[in-house]
């Protein structure tokens, strides 16, 4: 079977979970197909916990099936790289704000001097993917290490590291947990643990956070954990139903996030909202004395005031999603009957999910391009659309480009200016179907 059923909320333990969306049985979005076989399908249902407001899937697919070999490479997006770089600068600023000058004995000069800032904090990135974040942090002067369960991504990181002569950094090929922690603790002390776009993928979130907390160096009382998750507010308010797929076990509001970090004894002291991936929350947590900022209480109050902690807010989501899927189907059927060529840009997991949920296949979308070599020359699971490299645009010229990675709309449109300049049109599917 390869999955287990969820019987209680993974944040607060309540068994009182209410279903509000059901996509039926669908394939795993990132299991790209290389032959004509039909992929396995799994139920996809979302449940809401009335006590802590966590939305979560009704099943957990075996993580080894999902991640041992993973085609998604974070470094493909320049927008994401820039985002990671900004994060490196911000975190250094926070660490230095708390840093107490220390006397350093200099054996060469024979005297001692006061170090007044942290020049080279030590970073551990969990679910480091292809090392995108590690590389950006390294450029900012951090010492970096990572843990990543996908063997293909670790291999790629190691290959590129040799080319860049970054011999100080390392990436462990493991799921994050006690065993990976043991290795981390045997190395240098860690000042910052980052975990981007991974907490939503984790079943035992408590154990995940506790292990991260233990990885932090204790001696200087500076260590912090910085986590990013797609924000469930955007899922609800911006109709991002295509971000619901088997990898995303949880859809976090700030309320459940704050609850689980507090339970683990590493409270959140700052929360920020970022535009990345359609809208994300970034939280900073530490067991040491970082004053809790107003952003924490303000965001909690705002969620409450906006009704995000109540089930009623979620029950209408289905109707809006169905309308978007119907609009997309109608548009693509019309274009098909007019003989137009439609190509997708970005074989994102969400794009693949959208096509499956809307029942759209290779009759309506001729091909999808993606710059990720691991995705090229495969087919989307279920809808069976070929994935090619961007050169394909010049081989089969599209009348319409469907932006399947709508979170990177600007980057993808900038890369295909020739299309707009020659009268080509774009389709943006989310939050509502738009033709530009
Ligand atoms: P993208 C990912 O989901 C993965 P996906 C993951 N499941 C997660 O949690 C969320 O993000 C938050 C390609 N592309 O990022 C690369 C180009 O070819 O929207 C990707 O295949 N050229 C862990 O898969 C895809 O598009 C480009 O210039 O839904 C984008 O996928 C750019 C910008 C992207 O995420
Ligand atoms: Zn709960």
Short mmCIF file of C-alpha atoms and ligand atoms in Angstrom, two decimals, residues 30 67 70-74 76-80 129 196-198 200-201 229-230 242-243 245 247-248 276-277 280 345-352 369-372 375-376 390 404-409 411-412 415, ligand 1:
data_model
loop_
_atom_site.label_atom_id
_atom_site.label_comp_id
_atom_site.label_asym_id
_atom_site.label_seq_id
_atom_site.Cartn_x
_atom_site.Cartn_y
_atom_site.Cartn_z
CA UNK A 30 6.99 14.27 -8.80
CA UNK A 67 12.17 11.48 -1.75
CA UNK A 70 13.78 13.65 -6.25
CA UNK A 71 13.70 15.58 -9.53
CA UNK A 72 13.12 19.08 -8.08
CA UNK A 73 16.25 21.29 -8.06
CA UNK A 74 15.93 24.55 -6.10
CA UNK A 76 16.94 26.42 -11.23
CA UNK A 77 15.19 29.59 -10.07
CA UNK A 78 17.17 32.84 -9.87
CA UNK A 79 14.32 34.30 -7.79
CA UNK A 80 14.80 31.60 -5.15
CA UNK A 129 18.14 19.90 -1.99
CA UNK A 196 12.97 25.64 3.91
CA UNK A 197 9.94 23.99 2.35
CA UNK A 198 10.35 20.82 4.34
CA UNK A 200 5.10 20.70 5.57
CA UNK A 201 6.50 17.42 4.18
CA UNK A 229 6.62 27.02 4.92
CA UNK A 230 4.07 27.98 2.27
CA UNK A 242 -2.85 22.96 -6.86
CA UNK A 243 -0.27 23.19 -4.03
CA UNK A 245 -0.43 17.13 -3.25
CA UNK A 247 4.26 15.67 -0.48
CA UNK A 248 2.55 18.44 1.47
CA UNK A 276 8.28 33.32 -2.43
CA UNK A 277 6.31 30.23 -3.60
CA UNK A 280 5.42 31.88 2.67
CA UNK A 345 6.33 26.35 -18.75
CA UNK A 346 7.56 24.75 -15.50
CA UNK A 347 6.85 21.07 -14.82
CA UNK A 348 6.25 22.02 -11.20
CA UNK A 349 4.60 19.55 -8.85
CA UNK A 350 1.71 22.00 -8.51
CA UNK A 351 1.36 22.34 -12.30
CA UNK A 352 1.30 18.58 -12.75
CA UNK A 369 9.37 22.84 -20.96
CA UNK A 370 11.52 22.84 -17.86
CA UNK A 371 15.16 23.72 -17.32
CA UNK A 372 15.71 20.90 -14.83
CA UNK A 375 12.73 16.34 -15.55
CA UNK A 376 13.48 16.58 -19.26
CA UNK A 390 13.27 25.20 -23.39
CA UNK A 404 2.35 26.16 -14.65
CA UNK A 405 4.85 27.55 -12.12
CA UNK A 406 2.73 30.70 -11.60
CA UNK A 407 4.79 31.54 -8.47
CA UNK A 408 7.66 32.36 -10.85
CA UNK A 409 5.47 34.13 -13.42
CA UNK A 411 10.95 35.05 -14.17
CA UNK A 412 9.32 32.78 -16.77
CA UNK A 415 12.77 34.46 -20.16
P1 LIG B 1 8.18 25.28 -8.33
C1 LIG B 1 8.31 22.92 -5.01
O1 LIG B 1 7.06 22.65 -5.62
C2 LIG B 1 8.90 21.69 -4.40
P2 LIG B 1 6.82 22.87 -7.20
C3 LIG B 1 8.39 21.35 -3.03
N1 LIG B 1 7.37 20.34 -3.08
C4 LIG B 1 7.78 22.47 -2.29
O2 LIG B 1 7.49 22.33 -1.14
C5 LIG B 1 7.35 23.71 -2.98
O3 LIG B 1 8.18 23.98 -4.10
C6 LIG B 1 7.26 24.92 -2.10
C7 LIG B 1 11.10 25.06 -13.44
N2 LIG B 1 11.65 26.37 -13.80
O4 LIG B 1 9.36 25.86 -7.70
C8 LIG B 1 11.81 24.43 -12.28
C9 LIG B 1 12.32 26.52 -15.00
O5 LIG B 1 12.44 25.57 -15.78
O6 LIG B 1 7.08 26.21 -8.66
C10 LIG B 1 10.75 23.62 -11.61
O7 LIG B 1 10.66 22.34 -12.20
N3 LIG B 1 12.86 27.75 -15.28
C11 LIG B 1 9.57 20.83 -2.26
O8 LIG B 1 7.45 21.76 -7.95
C12 LIG B 1 9.47 24.40 -11.89
O9 LIG B 1 9.75 25.22 -13.01
C13 LIG B 1 12.75 28.81 -14.44
O10 LIG B 1 13.24 29.91 -14.75
O11 LIG B 1 5.38 23.11 -7.40
C14 LIG B 1 9.09 25.30 -10.74
O12 LIG B 1 8.61 24.54 -9.69
C15 LIG B 1 12.04 28.63 -13.20
C16 LIG B 1 11.86 29.78 -12.26
C17 LIG B 1 11.49 27.41 -12.92
O13 LIG B 1 7.67 24.22 -7.35
#
